[in-house]
Amino acid sequence: MYDALRGRYRFACPTQGRTSVALSAFRRLDRLPGSSHPAAYRVTFACPCGGEHAGLVSHDELDWAPLGLSAGTFVNLMTSRVGDAGAELGDLAASRIQAGEWPWSLFCFPEGRPRPVFPSAFWLLAGGPRGSVGLAVRCPSCARVSVNLVSAPHVDVPFHNDREVGVLEFVLGADLEAIVDEFRTELYSSGFDARRMSIGETG
Ligand SMILES: [Zn+2]
Ligand SMILES: [Zn+2]
């Protein structure tokens, strides 16, 4: 499902058969009710064929696979031994997190500060102005939804955190389905303000 070498998720496409997309091509994530062990998410993604399709992703694939935790086996060319790439990459990710770096981050507007997040906290994504990605995220700390404008690598590359992100300067309404429409409209509004992200920086 997750292709660790290419950093993409593989899905079925009704017209092309198979396809693969980066996390930033996801458009909506909904946790399936009653699927706690393991949790599963229904995702909608923008396919290279031009359509939007639905697929299923497990919690592990969302949050841990991009960190290399299910990369499988590899051949070590120096020793010609077969190793477990998943374990080694996972250790590296774990040590970076312990050193205070975060694989993904959000600027929480209600709290007025950056917060670490995992992709399972992402809710809505859409293409924004000038190649940016609009991201509506449920903050794991305060449970409210903030909208950030970020670069694609901020979403797709673990530990790549934009130094500055656009933050929509109001809290979207309480009607969840109304937010979906409001979200895409607001991405092209002038309601964004640049905020510095201090996650992962020293000092
Ligand atoms: Zn397709
Ligand atoms: Zn928050």
XYZ file of N, CA and C and ligand atoms in Angstrom:
611
model
N 0.832 -1.214 0.000
C 0.000 0.000 0.000
C 0.862 1.256 0.000
N 1.805 1.359 0.991
C 2.714 2.500 0.964
C 4.029 2.072 0.330
N 4.459 2.813 -0.687
C 5.706 2.536 -1.378
C 6.795 3.385 -0.732
N 7.589 2.766 0.152
C 8.555 3.529 0.944
C 9.651 4.134 0.082
N 10.028 3.467 -1.002
C 11.120 3.976 -1.830
C 10.700 5.244 -2.571
N 9.460 5.299 -2.985
C 8.989 6.469 -3.739
C 8.199 7.431 -2.868
N 7.903 7.054 -1.644
C 7.155 7.929 -0.767
C 5.737 8.175 -1.242
N 5.130 7.139 -1.803
C 3.782 7.302 -2.349
C 2.867 6.187 -1.884
N 1.580 6.499 -1.880
C 0.565 5.510 -1.532
C -0.006 4.915 -2.814
N -0.109 3.596 -2.829
C -0.675 2.910 -4.000
C -2.167 2.676 -3.798
N -2.933 3.005 -4.830
C -4.380 2.806 -4.795
C -4.841 2.211 -6.118
N -6.079 1.745 -6.109
C -6.719 1.324 -7.349
C -7.331 2.544 -8.027
N -7.215 2.556 -9.365
C -7.831 3.633 -10.164
C -8.796 2.983 -11.141
N -10.047 3.455 -11.204
C -11.045 2.828 -12.077
C -10.679 2.902 -13.562
N -9.871 3.885 -13.972
C -9.537 3.982 -15.395
C -8.143 3.447 -15.702
N -7.175 3.636 -14.787
C -5.804 3.202 -15.066
C -5.457 1.872 -14.393
N -6.349 1.352 -13.583
C -6.058 0.107 -12.880
C -5.359 0.360 -11.564
N -4.069 0.772 -11.648
C -3.327 1.083 -10.429
C -2.725 2.469 -10.543
N -2.579 3.115 -9.408
C -1.960 4.429 -9.414
C -1.257 4.632 -8.082
N -0.425 5.652 -8.002
C 0.195 5.972 -6.718
C 0.292 7.485 -6.585
N 0.065 7.974 -5.384
C 0.052 9.420 -5.141
C 0.803 9.737 -3.849
N 1.317 10.966 -3.780
C 1.929 11.451 -2.544
C 0.823 11.876 -1.578
N 1.216 12.033 -0.322
C 0.254 12.439 0.705
C -0.450 13.748 0.342
N 0.280 14.670 -0.312
C -0.306 15.969 -0.651
C -1.401 15.852 -1.705
N -1.533 14.677 -2.351
C -2.629 14.472 -3.306
C -3.886 13.959 -2.612
N -3.787 13.664 -1.318
C -4.997 13.308 -0.571
C -5.893 14.541 -0.529
N -7.201 14.337 -0.511
C -8.139 15.455 -0.479
C -8.996 15.461 0.783
N -9.253 14.264 1.322
C -10.055 14.195 2.530
C -9.755 12.887 3.247
N -9.672 12.946 4.572
C -9.459 11.752 5.381
C -10.552 11.674 6.435
N -11.208 10.516 6.517
C -12.215 10.298 7.556
C -11.925 8.981 8.248
N -11.784 9.040 9.545
C -11.575 7.820 10.302
C -12.850 6.986 10.298
N -12.720 5.719 9.937
C -13.896 4.851 9.890
C -14.357 4.532 11.296
N -15.663 4.710 11.554
C -16.162 4.403 12.895
C -16.030 2.914 13.195
N -15.733 2.596 14.440
C -15.662 1.207 14.861
C -14.402 0.484 14.435
N -13.409 1.226 13.954
C -12.170 0.586 13.505
C -11.016 1.056 14.364
N -11.037 0.686 15.621
C -9.999 1.233 16.496
C -8.728 0.386 16.510
N -8.837 -0.934 16.307
C -7.631 -1.788 16.342
C -7.545 -2.694 15.145
N -6.818 -2.333 14.106
C -6.181 -1.026 13.930
C -7.167 -0.038 13.326
N -6.937 1.240 13.556
C -7.800 2.265 12.983
C -7.589 2.323 11.474
N -8.689 2.541 10.747
C -8.607 2.674 9.298
C -9.229 3.997 8.887
N -8.726 4.544 7.798
C -9.197 5.828 7.305
C -9.677 5.686 5.879
N -10.817 6.261 5.608
C -11.286 6.364 4.242
C -10.720 7.659 3.685
N -9.973 7.559 2.584
C -9.385 8.764 2.015
C -9.934 8.980 0.604
N -10.040 10.242 0.222
C -10.282 10.610 -1.157
C -8.994 11.232 -1.662
N -8.578 10.869 -2.872
C -7.312 11.419 -3.381
C -7.492 11.906 -4.813
N -6.666 12.891 -5.186
C -6.645 13.405 -6.553
C -5.716 12.506 -7.356
N -6.293 11.776 -8.323
C -5.546 10.788 -9.106
C -4.884 11.473 -10.305
N -3.707 10.979 -10.741
C -3.077 11.523 -11.958
C -3.982 11.430 -13.189
N -4.994 10.547 -13.177
C -5.915 10.432 -14.322
C -6.862 11.617 -14.399
N -6.878 12.465 -13.383
C -7.740 13.637 -13.393
C -8.968 13.488 -12.505
N -9.270 12.272 -12.079
C -10.431 12.047 -11.224
C -10.061 12.052 -9.752
N -11.067 11.983 -8.920
C -10.859 11.787 -7.484
C -11.478 10.445 -7.118
N -10.708 9.607 -6.432
C -11.194 8.293 -6.033
C -11.062 8.122 -4.529
N -11.732 7.076 -4.041
C -11.647 6.758 -2.620
C -10.770 5.536 -2.422
N -10.145 5.456 -1.259
C -9.341 4.299 -0.906
C -9.298 4.167 0.601
N -8.705 3.061 1.064
C -8.579 2.831 2.502
C -7.106 2.831 2.893
N -6.798 3.483 4.001
C -5.430 3.521 4.507
C -5.486 3.217 6.004
N -4.575 2.379 6.469
C -4.546 2.091 7.903
C -3.800 3.203 8.644
N -4.043 3.271 9.927
C -3.371 4.270 10.749
C -1.845 4.133 10.651
N -1.355 2.901 10.661
C 0.092 2.674 10.550
C 0.650 3.220 9.248
N -0.083 2.994 8.166
C 0.398 3.458 6.873
C 0.415 4.977 6.793
N -0.531 5.612 7.462
C -0.585 7.070 7.455
C 0.571 7.677 8.249
N 0.727 7.215 9.482
C 1.615 7.920 10.415
C 3.010 7.328 10.493
N 3.132 6.012 10.302
C 4.436 5.382 10.551
C 5.162 4.977 9.282
N 4.424 4.557 8.240
C 5.093 4.122 7.015
C 5.977 5.211 6.403
N 5.537 6.502 6.357
C 6.429 7.531 5.788
C 7.715 7.711 6.585
N 7.728 7.263 7.836
C 8.948 7.360 8.638
C 9.840 6.134 8.453
N 9.440 5.244 7.556
C 10.270 4.083 7.257
C 9.995 2.889 8.129
N 8.906 2.910 8.869
C 8.677 1.840 9.822
C 8.115 0.570 9.206
N 7.786 0.601 7.910
C 7.391 -0.644 7.266
C 8.116 -0.772 5.930
N 9.368 -0.344 5.899
C 10.112 -0.325 4.640
C 10.535 -1.721 4.211
N 10.401 -2.708 5.068
C 10.721 -4.069 4.678
C 12.219 -4.341 4.697
N 12.645 -5.236 3.866
C 14.048 -5.655 3.908
C 14.858 -4.985 2.811
N 16.154 -4.955 2.966
C 17.035 -4.409 1.936
C 18.360 -5.168 1.977
N 19.122 -5.037 0.948
C 20.428 -5.693 0.923
C 21.494 -4.652 1.202
N 22.291 -4.870 2.213
C 23.395 -3.975 2.533
C 24.568 -4.293 1.610
N 24.855 -3.354 0.677
C 25.879 -3.634 -0.320
C 27.278 -3.693 0.287
N 27.485 -3.052 1.432
C 28.808 -3.069 2.059
C 29.114 -4.440 2.676
N 28.102 -5.028 3.260
C 28.346 -6.307 3.938
C 27.685 -7.465 3.213
N 26.919 -7.133 2.140
C 26.162 -8.141 1.393
C 25.183 -8.898 2.274
N 24.805 -8.275 3.347
C 23.845 -8.939 4.222
C 22.473 -8.302 4.068
N 21.488 -9.109 4.246
C 20.118 -8.619 4.175
C 19.733 -8.045 5.539
N 19.314 -6.807 5.523
C 18.946 -6.174 6.788
C 17.484 -5.780 6.791
N 17.060 -5.279 7.879
C 15.695 -4.814 8.024
C 15.685 -3.293 7.949
N 15.388 -2.779 6.755
C 15.419 -1.327 6.564
C 14.417 -0.643 7.472
N 13.296 -1.317 7.712
C 12.263 -0.723 8.557
C 12.798 -0.390 9.927
N 13.501 -1.324 10.522
C 14.030 -1.102 11.864
C 15.042 0.029 11.871
N 15.952 0.061 10.884
C 16.993 1.098 10.888
C 16.408 2.482 10.658
N 15.524 2.597 9.673
C 14.920 3.903 9.410
C 14.058 4.332 10.584
N 13.384 3.369 11.192
C 12.550 3.691 12.343
C 13.367 4.219 13.500
N 14.535 3.626 13.725
C 15.423 4.111 14.778
C 15.846 5.548 14.506
N 16.179 5.824 13.232
C 16.609 7.171 12.867
C 15.491 8.172 13.133
N 14.273 7.828 12.701
C 13.132 8.722 12.940
C 12.911 8.910 14.436
N 13.021 7.814 15.194
C 12.796 7.913 16.635
C 13.826 8.819 17.292
N 15.088 8.728 16.858
C 16.113 9.560 17.493
C 15.931 11.029 17.128
N 15.445 11.307 15.915
C 15.190 12.711 15.540
C 14.036 13.278 16.351
N 13.009 12.454 16.572
C 11.874 12.918 17.372
C 12.321 13.171 18.811
N 13.170 12.269 19.333
C 13.679 12.457 20.696
C 14.531 13.718 20.800
N 15.178 14.107 19.687
C 16.008 15.309 19.686
C 15.171 16.574 19.517
N 13.847 16.432 19.462
C 12.986 17.606 19.418
C 12.526 17.993 18.032
N 12.866 17.189 17.017
C 12.382 17.462 15.669
C 11.042 16.781 15.493
N 10.171 17.384 14.667
C 8.861 16.779 14.428
C 8.676 16.480 12.966
N 8.175 15.275 12.664
C 8.004 14.900 11.256
C 6.998 15.790 10.531
N 5.940 16.196 11.233
C 4.931 17.074 10.631
C 4.495 18.098 11.666
N 4.092 19.264 11.193
C 3.675 20.290 12.141
C 2.528 21.123 11.568
N 1.845 21.782 12.474
C 0.682 22.605 12.156
C 0.815 23.895 12.951
N 0.389 25.034 12.359
C 0.259 26.230 13.179
C -1.190 26.292 13.631
N -1.424 26.085 14.930
C -2.778 26.095 15.481
C -3.202 27.533 15.697
N -4.252 27.974 14.934
C -4.688 29.361 15.047
C -5.329 29.671 16.401
N -6.266 28.830 16.911
C -6.873 29.152 18.224
C -5.840 29.254 19.341
N -4.800 28.412 19.303
C -3.792 28.438 20.359
C -2.665 29.422 20.062
N -2.570 29.860 18.783
C -1.536 30.825 18.431
C -0.128 30.286 18.505
N 0.043 28.985 18.221
C 1.387 28.402 18.305
C 1.494 27.159 17.416
N 2.731 26.819 17.010
C 2.909 25.580 16.260
C 2.697 24.359 17.139
N 2.191 23.289 16.538
C 1.982 22.030 17.245
C 2.464 20.876 16.370
N 3.065 19.873 16.983
C 3.399 18.675 16.209
C 2.131 17.887 15.878
N 2.077 17.332 14.674
C 0.934 16.503 14.278
C 1.424 15.283 13.509
N 0.529 14.334 13.314
C 0.767 13.229 12.397
C -0.281 13.301 11.298
N -0.006 12.669 10.139
C -0.961 12.765 9.020
C -2.373 12.311 9.366
N -2.540 11.451 10.380
C -3.897 11.041 10.737
C -4.710 12.201 11.299
N -4.050 13.323 11.640
C -4.775 14.520 12.096
C -5.214 15.384 10.922
N -4.676 15.106 9.709
C -5.092 15.861 8.537
C -6.546 15.517 8.236
N -7.290 16.503 7.795
C -8.689 16.249 7.484
C -8.990 16.575 6.021
N -8.697 17.814 5.625
C -8.955 18.234 4.250
C -7.671 18.779 3.645
N -7.445 18.453 2.374
C -6.321 19.029 1.645
C -6.831 19.509 0.287
N -6.179 20.550 -0.262
C -6.535 21.036 -1.589
C -5.372 21.826 -2.139
N -5.288 21.890 -3.469
C -4.278 22.724 -4.087
C -4.580 24.178 -3.794
N -3.563 24.944 -3.370
C -3.730 26.362 -3.073
C -3.020 27.199 -4.112
N -2.968 28.525 -3.898
C -2.315 29.414 -4.865
C -0.817 29.146 -4.966
N -0.266 29.325 -6.162
C 1.172 29.225 -6.431
C 1.774 27.908 -5.960
N 1.099 26.804 -6.252
C 1.655 25.491 -5.944
C 1.607 25.107 -4.480
N 0.965 25.918 -3.665
C 0.886 25.586 -2.247
C -0.177 24.516 -2.003
N -0.168 24.000 -0.800
C -1.162 23.009 -0.395
C -1.932 23.572 0.785
N -3.250 23.602 0.665
C -4.097 24.002 1.782
C -4.416 22.784 2.617
N -4.349 22.974 3.930
C -4.419 21.853 4.850
C -5.339 22.241 6.002
N -6.443 21.489 6.169
C -7.276 21.679 7.365
C -6.972 20.520 8.305
N -6.507 20.861 9.504
C -6.003 19.848 10.437
C -6.717 19.992 11.770
N -7.105 18.850 12.325
C -7.623 18.857 13.689
C -6.446 18.842 14.636
N -6.330 19.891 15.438
C -5.200 19.995 16.352
C -5.303 18.906 17.429
N -4.243 18.101 17.592
C -4.304 17.039 18.602
C -4.341 17.601 20.021
N -3.943 18.853 20.167
C -3.887 19.444 21.491
C -5.230 20.043 21.912
N -5.866 20.834 21.026
C -7.106 21.521 21.417
C -8.324 21.005 20.659
N -8.122 20.077 19.688
C -9.208 19.425 18.940
C -9.934 20.365 17.987
N -9.444 21.613 17.845
C -10.089 22.510 16.893
C -9.371 22.461 15.538
N -10.086 22.892 14.489
C -9.565 22.790 13.130
C -8.873 24.097 12.745
N -7.630 23.993 12.287
C -6.921 25.145 11.744
C -6.608 24.889 10.281
N -6.559 25.976 9.490
C -6.224 25.871 8.077
C -4.883 26.541 7.839
N -3.931 25.777 7.300
C -2.597 26.284 6.974
C -2.386 26.188 5.471
N -1.613 27.133 4.923
C -1.118 27.038 3.550
C 0.359 26.696 3.633
N 0.736 25.552 3.060
C 2.108 25.061 3.205
C 2.647 24.639 1.848
N 3.935 24.264 1.812
C 4.515 23.710 0.586
C 4.187 22.223 0.520
N 4.298 21.632 -0.688
C 4.060 20.185 -0.819
C 5.056 19.375 0.028
N 6.361 19.739 0.051
C 7.287 18.970 0.903
C 6.934 19.014 2.395
N 6.313 20.104 2.853
C 5.886 20.184 4.256
C 4.946 19.016 4.581
N 4.164 18.603 3.580
C 3.236 17.486 3.757
C 3.908 16.154 3.431
N 4.661 16.121 2.328
C 5.133 14.848 1.769
C 6.444 14.348 2.354
N 7.282 15.239 2.861
C 8.610 14.841 3.312
C 8.683 14.949 4.833
N 8.760 13.793 5.520
C 8.845 13.848 6.989
C 10.068 14.648 7.433
N 9.921 15.440 8.443
C 10.943 16.304 9.026
C 11.238 17.536 8.173
N 10.546 17.686 7.044
C 10.631 18.958 6.322
C 9.497 19.846 6.836
N 9.825 20.833 7.634
C 8.820 21.771 8.136
C 9.098 23.149 7.550
N 8.113 23.715 6.856
C 8.271 25.077 6.340
C 8.630 26.010 7.491
N 9.533 26.956 7.226
C 9.901 27.898 8.285
C 8.785 28.895 8.539
N 7.965 29.087 7.517
C 6.843 30.013 7.651
C 5.656 29.398 6.924
N 4.485 29.437 7.514
C 3.299 28.909 6.840
C 2.223 29.986 6.835
N 1.274 29.874 5.895
C 0.128 30.771 5.894
C -0.925 30.221 6.842
N -1.513 31.105 7.642
C -2.507 30.660 8.614
C -3.803 31.422 8.368
N -4.883 30.688 8.143
C -6.191 31.317 7.975
C -6.621 31.892 9.319
N -6.958 33.213 9.283
C -7.120 33.922 10.548
C -8.524 33.878 11.107
N -9.218 32.793 10.921
C -10.435 32.595 11.696
C -10.718 31.113 11.801
N -11.533 30.760 12.779
C -11.890 29.366 12.991
C -13.104 29.052 12.143
N -13.004 27.972 11.339
C -14.123 27.596 10.490
C -15.316 27.197 11.350
N -16.511 27.276 10.752
C -17.749 27.039 11.496
C -17.865 25.635 12.044
N -18.920 25.383 12.781
C -19.079 24.102 13.457
C -19.703 23.047 12.552
N -20.384 23.466 11.468
C -21.023 22.529 10.557
C -19.950 21.897 9.660
N -19.633 20.621 9.918
C -18.499 19.984 9.251
C -18.643 19.952 7.736
N -19.841 19.628 7.244
C -20.003 19.545 5.792
C -19.904 20.920 5.143
N -20.342 21.962 5.850
C -20.216 23.317 5.313
C -18.750 23.722 5.218
N -17.951 23.225 6.164
C -16.532 23.573 6.165
C -15.845 23.088 4.892
N -16.263 21.907 4.395
C -15.611 21.340 3.221
C -15.662 22.329 2.051
N -16.835 22.960 1.848
C -16.949 23.951 0.778
C -16.205 25.230 1.134
N -16.382 25.667 2.387
C -15.760 26.899 2.861
C -14.236 26.818 2.729
N -13.700 25.635 3.031
C -12.264 25.410 3.017
C -11.655 25.726 1.654
N -12.210 25.124 0.594
C -11.618 25.323 -0.733
C -11.763 26.772 -1.196
N -12.867 27.422 -0.826
C -13.064 28.819 -1.198
C -12.057 29.716 -0.490
N -11.866 29.464 0.804
C -11.012 30.340 1.603
C -9.544 30.272 1.205
N -9.126 29.150 0.552
C -7.714 29.021 0.193
C -7.258 30.148 -0.719
N -8.201 30.726 -1.482
C -7.834 31.795 -2.402
C -8.248 33.169 -1.866
N -8.573 33.219 -0.588
C -8.946 34.493 0.006
C -7.703 35.211 0.499
N -7.896 36.402 1.032
C -6.750 37.147 1.556
C -6.687 37.012 3.069
N -7.395 35.999 3.592
C -7.480 35.853 5.042
C -6.300 35.153 5.681
N -5.194 34.967 4.910
C -4.044 34.263 5.468
C -2.978 35.231 5.957
N -2.363 34.852 7.050
C -1.270 35.633 7.591
C -0.080 34.688 7.761
N 1.132 35.180 7.492
C 2.321 34.331 7.626
C 2.727 34.216 9.086
N 2.962 32.997 9.518
C 3.403 32.756 10.894
C 4.679 31.926 10.866
N 5.582 32.280 11.756
C 6.824 31.515 11.833
C 6.588 30.214 12.572
N 7.201 29.148 12.059
C 7.142 27.850 12.713
C 8.457 27.670 13.469
N 8.368 27.424 14.748
C 9.610 27.280 15.512
C 9.898 25.829 15.858
N 9.017 24.913 15.423
C 9.265 23.494 15.731
C 10.554 23.058 15.053
N 11.375 22.369 15.776
C 12.594 21.821 15.199
C 13.748 22.795 15.182
N 13.494 24.044 15.534
C 14.593 25.005 15.591
C 15.128 25.066 17.009
N 16.396 25.334 17.132
C 16.982 25.430 18.465
C 16.719 26.810 19.046
N 16.771 26.905 20.333
C 16.622 28.185 20.989
C 15.233 28.400 21.533
Zn -7.582 7.578 -11.499
Zn -4.605 23.616 19.000
